[in-house]
Coordinates of N, CA and C in Angstrom, one line a residue:
M1 N 115.6 97.7 95.3 CA 116.7 97.3 94.5 C 117.8 98.3 94.6
A2 N 119.0 97.9 94.9 CA 120.2 98.8 95.1 C 120.8 99.1 93.7
K3 N 121.3 100.4 93.6 CA 122.0 100.7 92.4 C 123.4 100.2 92.4
Q4 N 123.8 99.7 91.2 CA 125.2 99.2 91.1 C 126.1 100.3 90.6
K5 N 127.2 100.4 91.2 CA 128.2 101.4 90.7 C 128.9 100.9 89.5
K6 N 129.3 101.7 88.6 CA 130.1 101.3 87.5 C 131.6 101.1 87.9
N7 N 132.1 100.0 87.5 CA 133.5 99.7 87.9 C 134.4 100.3 86.8
K8 N 134.9 101.5 87.0 CA 135.7 102.2 86.1 C 137.1 102.3 86.6
A9 N 138.0 102.4 85.7 CA 139.4 102.6 86.1 C 139.4 104.0 86.8
N10 N 140.1 104.1 88.0 CA 140.1 105.3 88.7 C 141.2 106.2 88.3
S11 N 141.3 106.4 87.0 CA 142.3 107.3 86.4 C 141.7 108.6 86.0
N12 N 142.4 109.7 86.4 CA 142.0 111.0 86.1 C 142.5 111.5 84.8
T13 N 143.4 110.7 84.1 CA 144.0 111.2 82.9 C 143.1 111.0 81.7
I14 N 143.0 112.1 80.9 CA 142.2 112.1 79.7 C 143.0 111.7 78.5
A15 N 144.1 112.5 78.4 CA 145.0 112.3 77.2 C 146.5 112.6 77.6
L16 N 147.4 111.9 77.0 CA 148.8 112.1 77.3 C 149.5 112.5 76.0
N17 N 150.6 113.3 76.1 CA 151.4 113.6 74.9 C 152.8 112.9 75.2
K18 N 152.8 111.6 74.9 CA 154.1 110.8 75.1 C 155.3 111.3 74.3
R19 N 155.0 111.9 73.2 CA 156.0 112.4 72.3 C 156.8 113.5 72.9
A20 N 156.1 114.3 73.7 CA 156.8 115.5 74.3 C 157.9 115.0 75.2
R21 N 157.8 114.0 76.0 CA 158.8 113.6 76.9 C 160.0 112.9 76.1
H22 N 159.7 112.4 74.9 CA 160.7 111.8 74.1 C 161.5 112.9 73.4
D23 N 160.9 114.0 73.0 CA 161.5 115.0 72.2 C 162.1 116.2 73.0
Y24 N 161.7 116.3 74.3 CA 162.2 117.5 75.1 C 162.7 117.0 76.5
F25 N 163.6 117.8 77.0 CA 164.0 117.8 78.4 C 163.0 118.7 79.2
I26 N 162.2 118.1 80.1 CA 161.2 118.9 80.8 C 162.0 119.7 82.0
E27 N 161.9 121.0 82.0 CA 162.5 121.8 83.0 C 161.6 122.2 84.1
K28 N 160.4 122.6 83.8 CA 159.5 123.1 84.8 C 158.0 122.8 84.3
T29 N 157.2 122.3 85.2 CA 155.8 122.1 84.8 C 154.8 123.0 85.4
F30 N 153.7 123.3 84.8 CA 152.7 124.1 85.3 C 151.3 123.4 85.1
E31 N 150.4 123.8 85.9 CA 149.0 123.3 85.8 C 148.1 124.4 85.3
A32 N 147.5 124.3 84.2 CA 146.7 125.3 83.6 C 145.2 124.8 83.4
G33 N 144.3 125.7 83.7 CA 142.9 125.5 83.4 C 142.7 125.7 81.9
L34 N 141.5 125.3 81.5 CA 141.1 125.4 80.1 C 139.8 126.1 80.0
A35 N 139.6 127.1 79.1 CA 138.3 127.7 78.8 C 137.7 126.8 77.7
L36 N 136.7 126.1 78.2 CA 136.0 125.1 77.3 C 134.5 125.4 77.1
Q37 N 134.0 124.9 76.1 CA 132.5 125.0 75.8 C 131.9 123.7 76.4
G38 N 130.6 123.7 76.5 CA 129.9 122.6 77.1 C 130.1 121.3 76.4
W39 N 130.0 121.3 75.1 CA 130.2 120.0 74.3 C 131.5 119.4 74.5
E40 N 132.6 120.3 74.7 CA 133.9 119.9 74.9 C 134.1 119.1 76.2
V41 N 133.4 119.6 77.3 CA 133.5 119.0 78.6 C 132.9 117.6 78.5
K42 N 131.7 117.5 77.8 CA 131.1 116.2 77.6 C 132.0 115.2 76.9
S43 N 132.7 115.7 75.8 CA 133.6 114.8 75.1 C 134.8 114.4 75.9
L44 N 135.3 115.3 76.7 CA 136.4 115.0 77.6 C 136.0 113.9 78.7
R45 N 134.7 114.0 79.1 CA 134.2 113.0 80.1 C 134.2 111.6 79.4
E46 N 134.0 111.6 78.1 CA 134.0 110.3 77.3 C 135.5 109.9 77.0
G47 N 136.4 110.8 77.2 CA 137.8 110.5 76.9 C 138.2 110.7 75.4
K48 N 137.5 111.5 74.7 CA 137.7 111.7 73.3 C 138.5 113.0 73.0
A49 N 139.8 112.9 73.5 CA 140.7 114.0 73.2 C 142.1 113.5 72.8
N50 N 142.8 114.3 72.0 CA 144.1 113.9 71.5 C 145.1 115.1 71.6
L51 N 146.2 114.9 72.3 CA 147.2 116.0 72.5 C 148.4 115.8 71.5
A52 N 148.4 114.8 70.7 CA 149.6 114.5 69.9 C 150.1 115.6 69.1
E53 N 149.3 116.4 68.4 CA 149.7 117.4 67.5 C 149.6 118.8 68.1
S54 N 149.3 118.9 69.4 CA 149.0 120.2 70.0 C 150.3 121.0 70.4
Y55 N 150.2 122.3 70.5 CA 151.3 123.1 70.9 C 150.7 124.3 71.6
I56 N 151.6 125.0 72.3 CA 151.2 126.2 73.1 C 151.7 127.4 72.4
L57 N 150.9 128.4 72.3 CA 151.3 129.7 71.7 C 151.1 130.8 72.7
L58 N 152.2 131.6 72.9 CA 152.2 132.7 73.9 C 152.1 134.0 73.1
K59 N 151.0 134.7 73.3 CA 150.9 136.0 72.6 C 150.0 136.9 73.3
D60 N 150.3 138.2 73.3 CA 149.5 139.3 73.9 C 149.3 139.0 75.4
G61 N 150.3 138.5 76.1 CA 150.2 138.2 77.5 C 149.3 137.1 77.9
E62 N 148.9 136.2 76.9 CA 148.0 135.1 77.2 C 148.6 133.8 76.6
A63 N 148.2 132.7 77.1 CA 148.6 131.4 76.5 C 147.5 130.7 75.9
W64 N 147.7 130.1 74.7 CA 146.7 129.5 73.9 C 147.1 128.1 73.5
L65 N 146.1 127.1 73.6 CA 146.4 125.8 73.1 C 145.9 125.6 71.7
F66 N 146.7 125.2 70.8 CA 146.4 125.0 69.4 C 146.6 123.5 69.1
G67 N 145.8 123.0 68.2 CA 146.0 121.6 67.7 C 145.4 120.5 68.5
C68 N 144.9 120.8 69.7 CA 144.3 119.7 70.5 C 143.0 119.3 69.9
H69 N 142.9 118.1 69.6 CA 141.7 117.6 68.9 C 140.7 117.0 69.9
I70 N 139.5 117.6 70.1 CA 138.5 117.1 71.0 C 137.3 116.7 70.0
T71 N 137.1 115.4 69.9 CA 136.1 114.9 69.0 C 134.7 115.2 69.6
P72 N 133.8 115.8 68.8 CA 132.5 116.1 69.2 C 131.6 114.8 69.3
L73 N 130.8 114.8 70.3 CA 129.9 113.6 70.5 C 128.8 113.7 69.4
L74 N 128.3 112.5 69.0 CA 127.2 112.5 68.1 C 125.9 113.0 68.6
S75 N 125.8 113.0 70.0 CA 124.5 113.4 70.6 C 124.6 114.9 71.0
A76 N 125.6 115.6 70.5 CA 125.8 117.0 70.8 C 124.6 117.9 70.2
S77 N 124.4 119.0 70.8 CA 123.3 119.8 70.4 C 123.4 120.3 68.9
T78 N 122.3 120.4 68.3 CA 122.3 120.8 66.8 C 122.5 122.2 66.6
H79 N 122.3 123.1 67.6 CA 122.4 124.5 67.4 C 123.8 125.0 67.7
V80 N 124.7 124.1 68.1 CA 126.1 124.4 68.4 C 127.0 123.9 67.2
I81 N 127.8 124.7 66.7 CA 128.7 124.3 65.6 C 130.0 123.9 66.3
A82 N 130.3 122.6 66.3 CA 131.5 122.1 67.0 C 132.7 122.1 66.1
D83 N 133.7 122.8 66.5 CA 135.0 122.8 65.8 C 136.0 122.0 66.7
P84 N 136.4 120.8 66.3 CA 137.2 120.0 67.2 C 138.7 120.5 67.3
L85 N 139.1 121.4 66.4 CA 140.5 121.9 66.5 C 140.6 123.4 66.9
R86 N 139.6 123.9 67.5 CA 139.6 125.4 67.8 C 140.7 125.7 68.8
S87 N 141.1 126.9 68.8 CA 142.1 127.3 69.8 C 141.4 127.5 71.2
R88 N 142.0 127.1 72.2 CA 141.5 127.2 73.6 C 142.4 128.0 74.5
K89 N 141.8 128.9 75.2 CA 142.6 129.8 76.1 C 143.0 129.0 77.3
L90 N 144.3 129.2 77.8 CA 144.8 128.5 79.0 C 144.6 129.5 80.1
L91 N 144.2 129.0 81.2 CA 143.9 129.9 82.4 C 145.1 129.8 83.4
L92 N 146.0 130.8 83.4 CA 147.1 130.8 84.3 C 147.1 132.1 85.0
N93 N 147.8 132.2 86.2 CA 147.9 133.5 86.8 C 149.1 134.3 86.2
N94 N 149.1 135.5 86.6 CA 150.2 136.4 86.0 C 151.6 136.0 86.2
H95 N 151.9 135.5 87.4 CA 153.2 135.0 87.8 C 153.6 133.8 86.9
E96 N 152.7 132.9 86.7 CA 153.0 131.7 85.9 C 153.2 132.1 84.4
L97 N 152.4 133.0 83.9 CA 152.5 133.5 82.6 C 153.9 134.2 82.4
A98 N 154.3 135.0 83.3 CA 155.6 135.7 83.3 C 156.7 134.7 83.2
Q99 N 156.7 133.7 84.0 CA 157.7 132.6 84.0 C 157.7 131.9 82.6
L100 N 156.6 131.7 82.0 CA 156.5 131.0 80.7 C 157.1 131.9 79.6
F101 N 156.7 133.2 79.6 CA 157.2 134.1 78.6 C 158.8 134.3 78.8
R102 N 159.3 134.4 80.0 CA 160.7 134.5 80.2 C 161.4 133.3 79.7
G103 N 160.9 132.1 80.0 CA 161.5 130.8 79.6 C 161.5 130.6 78.1
A104 N 160.4 131.0 77.5 CA 160.2 130.7 76.1 C 161.1 131.7 75.3
E105 N 161.5 132.8 75.8 CA 162.4 133.7 75.1 C 163.8 133.2 74.9
Q106 N 164.2 132.3 75.8 CA 165.5 131.7 75.7 C 165.6 130.8 74.5
Q107 N 166.8 130.8 73.9 CA 167.1 129.9 72.8 C 166.9 128.4 73.0
G108 N 166.2 127.8 72.2 CA 166.0 126.3 72.3 C 164.9 125.9 73.3
N109 N 164.2 126.8 73.9 CA 163.1 126.5 74.8 C 161.8 126.5 74.1
A110 N 160.8 125.7 74.6 CA 159.5 125.7 74.0 C 158.5 125.4 75.2
V111 N 157.3 125.7 75.0 CA 156.2 125.4 75.9 C 155.4 124.3 75.3
V112 N 155.3 123.1 76.0 CA 154.6 122.0 75.4 C 153.5 121.5 76.3
A113 N 152.5 120.9 75.7 CA 151.4 120.2 76.5 C 151.8 118.8 76.8
L114 N 151.7 118.4 78.1 CA 152.1 117.1 78.5 C 150.9 116.1 78.7
A115 N 149.9 116.6 79.4 CA 148.8 115.8 79.8 C 147.5 116.6 80.0
L116 N 146.4 116.0 79.7 CA 145.1 116.5 80.0 C 144.4 115.6 81.0
Y117 N 143.9 116.2 82.1 CA 143.4 115.3 83.2 C 142.3 116.1 84.0
W118 N 141.6 115.3 84.8 CA 140.6 115.9 85.7 C 141.3 116.2 87.1
S119 N 141.0 117.4 87.6 CA 141.4 117.7 88.9 C 140.1 118.1 89.6
K120 N 139.6 117.3 90.6 CA 138.3 117.4 91.2 C 137.3 117.3 90.0
S121 N 136.6 118.4 89.7 CA 135.6 118.3 88.6 C 136.0 119.2 87.4
L122 N 137.3 119.7 87.4 CA 137.8 120.6 86.4 C 138.8 120.0 85.5
A123 N 138.7 120.3 84.2 CA 139.7 119.8 83.3 C 141.0 120.7 83.4
K124 N 142.1 120.0 83.6 CA 143.4 120.7 83.7 C 144.3 120.2 82.6
L125 N 145.2 121.1 82.2 CA 146.3 120.8 81.3 C 147.6 120.9 81.9
E126 N 148.5 119.9 81.9 CA 149.8 120.0 82.4 C 150.7 120.5 81.2
I127 N 151.3 121.6 81.4 CA 152.2 122.2 80.4 C 153.6 122.3 81.0
A128 N 154.6 122.3 80.1 CA 155.9 122.4 80.6 C 156.8 123.3 79.8
L129 N 157.7 123.9 80.5 CA 158.8 124.7 79.8 C 159.9 123.7 79.6
A130 N 160.2 123.5 78.3 CA 161.1 122.4 77.9 C 162.1 122.8 76.9
K131 N 163.2 122.0 76.9 CA 164.4 122.3 76.0 C 164.4 121.1 75.1
G132 N 164.6 121.4 73.8 CA 164.6 120.3 72.8 C 165.8 119.4 72.9
K133 N 165.6 118.1 72.7 CA 166.6 117.1 72.7 C 167.2 117.0 71.3
K134 N 168.5 116.7 71.2 CA 169.2 116.4 70.0 C 169.1 114.9 69.8
Q135 N 169.4 114.4 68.6 CA 169.3 112.9 68.3 C 170.1 112.1 69.3
H136 N 171.4 112.6 69.6 CA 172.2 111.8 70.5 C 171.7 111.8 71.9
D137 N 170.9 112.8 72.3 CA 170.3 112.8 73.6 C 169.2 111.8 73.7
K138 N 168.5 111.6 72.6 CA 167.4 110.7 72.6 C 167.9 109.2 72.7
R139 N 169.1 109.0 72.0 CA 169.7 107.7 72.0 C 170.2 107.4 73.4
A140 N 170.8 108.4 74.1 CA 171.3 108.2 75.5 C 170.2 107.9 76.4
T141 N 169.1 108.6 76.3 CA 167.9 108.3 77.1 C 167.4 106.9 77.0
E142 N 167.3 106.5 75.7 CA 166.8 105.1 75.4 C 167.8 104.1 76.0
K143 N 169.1 104.3 75.9 CA 170.1 103.4 76.4 C 170.0 103.3 77.9
E144 N 169.8 104.4 78.6 CA 169.7 104.4 80.0 C 168.4 103.7 80.5
R145 N 167.3 103.9 79.7 CA 166.0 103.2 80.0 C 166.2 101.7 79.9
E146 N 166.9 101.2 78.8 CA 167.1 99.8 78.7 C 168.0 99.2 79.8
W147 N 169.0 100.0 80.2 CA 169.9 99.6 81.2 C 169.2 99.4 82.5
N148 N 168.3 100.4 82.8 CA 167.5 100.3 84.1 C 166.6 99.1 84.1
K149 N 166.0 98.8 82.9 CA 165.2 97.5 82.8 C 166.0 96.3 83.1
A150 N 167.2 96.2 82.5 CA 168.0 95.1 82.6 C 168.5 94.9 84.1
K151 N 168.8 96.1 84.7 CA 169.2 96.1 86.1 C 168.1 95.5 87.0
E152 N 166.9 96.0 86.7 CA 165.7 95.5 87.5 C 165.6 94.0 87.4
R153 N 165.8 93.5 86.1 CA 165.6 92.0 85.9 C 166.7 91.3 86.7
I154 N 167.9 91.8 86.6 CA 169.0 91.1 87.3 C 168.8 91.1 88.8
M155 N 168.4 92.2 89.4 CA 168.1 92.3 90.8 C 166.9 91.4 91.2
K156 N 165.9 91.3 90.4 CA 164.8 90.5 90.7 C 165.2 89.0 90.7
H157 N 166.0 88.6 89.7 CA 166.5 87.2 89.6 C 167.4 86.9 90.7
H158 N 168.2 87.9 91.1 CA 169.2 87.7 92.2 C 168.5 87.5 93.5
N159 N 167.5 88.3 93.8 CA 166.8 88.2 95.0 C 165.9 87.0 95.2
S160 N 165.5 86.4 94.1 CA 164.6 85.2 94.1 C 165.3 84.0 94.7

């Protein structure tokens, strides 16, 4: 009897922070590794992560992820105390850390978490050096998005 493979969506994305692209202009992105515990990796495999309230803190020459909620599995080991909101160290090389520290020192810049995903068998976090949007910038972006949708509809209708 042959084994049947699971038909799973071939998406490597675990969690997205959609709010970040709405609130910030993304200037430069970086891929960072995460220092995780075993139960966290198992939860990420199940897709139980939320980046909505997370932020990146740069201190003492290191980058830390705060506020990322990874829900512990019910079947987790009983001898491990699972803290879903613990701070997690980001694994970046010295050159990338220097770029982040230089960029974050400038007025109006922030370091934000964009996406959590699998790269091969490793959990990676896409972080970005970003500049905050003002309210009128958000409206302009929304207007441009709606115009592009309308333009696509017109072109599709015209080509039919």
